[in-house]
Every structure is written in C-alpha cells, then in structure tokens.
C-alpha cells in the first residue's frame, strides 16, 4: 500500500511538471514568434524600437539637443563588411559583431550621433550644445535608457553611439528565428 501511494505522488509531480512546462511554453509563445527555417532575411525595423527612437529624438530636441540616427537595420552582409574593417580590410575596428551577431541585423538597434549648431554631424561625446554643463551625448544616453534602451556605452567594450532593445531575446535565440511579438496593447 505504501508503495502505491508513493507512485501516485510521483505521477502527480510529473503531471504538475508537464503542466508547468506547458504554461512556460505558452507564455513564451505569447511574447515571441518563430520564423520558418531558411526564410529570407527580413529587412524590418522593429515597430517598438522605431517608436521609441522617434520619441528619443523628440525628447532630446526638448532638451535642446539635435540627435541624428545614423544607422538602423543592417543586413548580415553589411555587418560582415563592417566586421572586416580594421581586420582584413583597411580602417579602424568599429564592431566586434559578425553578420548575425548584432542586434542591428534584427532591426532592434540604432546608432546615434549629434548635430552641432553648424548642422554638422558629430561624434564628440563631450560636446555641450545646450550649454547646461552636461555633455549632450550622455544626456541622450540617459534619455534612451529611460525609454528602455540598453546603451552600448555601458559595455565592457563600449560602443557609444549604440542603442538596442532585446525584449529578452539573446543573439542565439534571434539566430534560431525567434522575434519579439508585439501586442499592440502592451507596447505603451
Ligand atoms: Zn550600433
């Protein structure tokens, strides 16, 4: 009899575990979509990233800072060409990511720069165009972080112009075809 009870408990635990796995799987399904294998690369800028980028430019303007978005989506081929720069091609190293290893390749990243009073695009991180004693570059980074962006300037190998949103997806998961699924009601 005792043995019988133990078996029942083991089975109940197994069933509960399966139910739990199912719930986790369903939640993941609700947040992400999975692309078909071998589907051609979609050159799509993520709609939420697009919206937040627009908001960032507007908010920066309210602070007297003119932000220029210099890069959005980048194809894997373009990423590989960029990776070659400073390695097998001339120039300085500008990225540590090969094709498929950057959030730019999935429309989830942007690069910014500033526009000075002469209308020139600048990458000067100490420029203080709005004369408030703070470098505009870092003010923009702070605004971006408030909007939910991760800033490349916080990385061990800093990438100061870079902003990205991963929506909980690693590069590995993106390479496997997972993409953020945006519920219109949840994006605000
Ligand atoms: Zn970037």
XYZ file of C-alpha atoms and ligand atoms in Angstrom, residues 71 74 102 104 109-111 159 161-163, ligand 1:
12
model
C 22.119 53.592 -38.570
C 21.931 46.355 -41.096
C 24.450 42.279 -33.883
C 21.180 45.738 -35.892
C 19.267 48.580 -32.631
C 20.078 52.117 -33.718
C 23.209 54.269 -33.676
C 30.024 51.311 -28.306
C 26.598 55.541 -30.431
C 24.751 52.231 -29.991
C 21.261 51.703 -28.514
Zn 25.165 50.012 -33.212
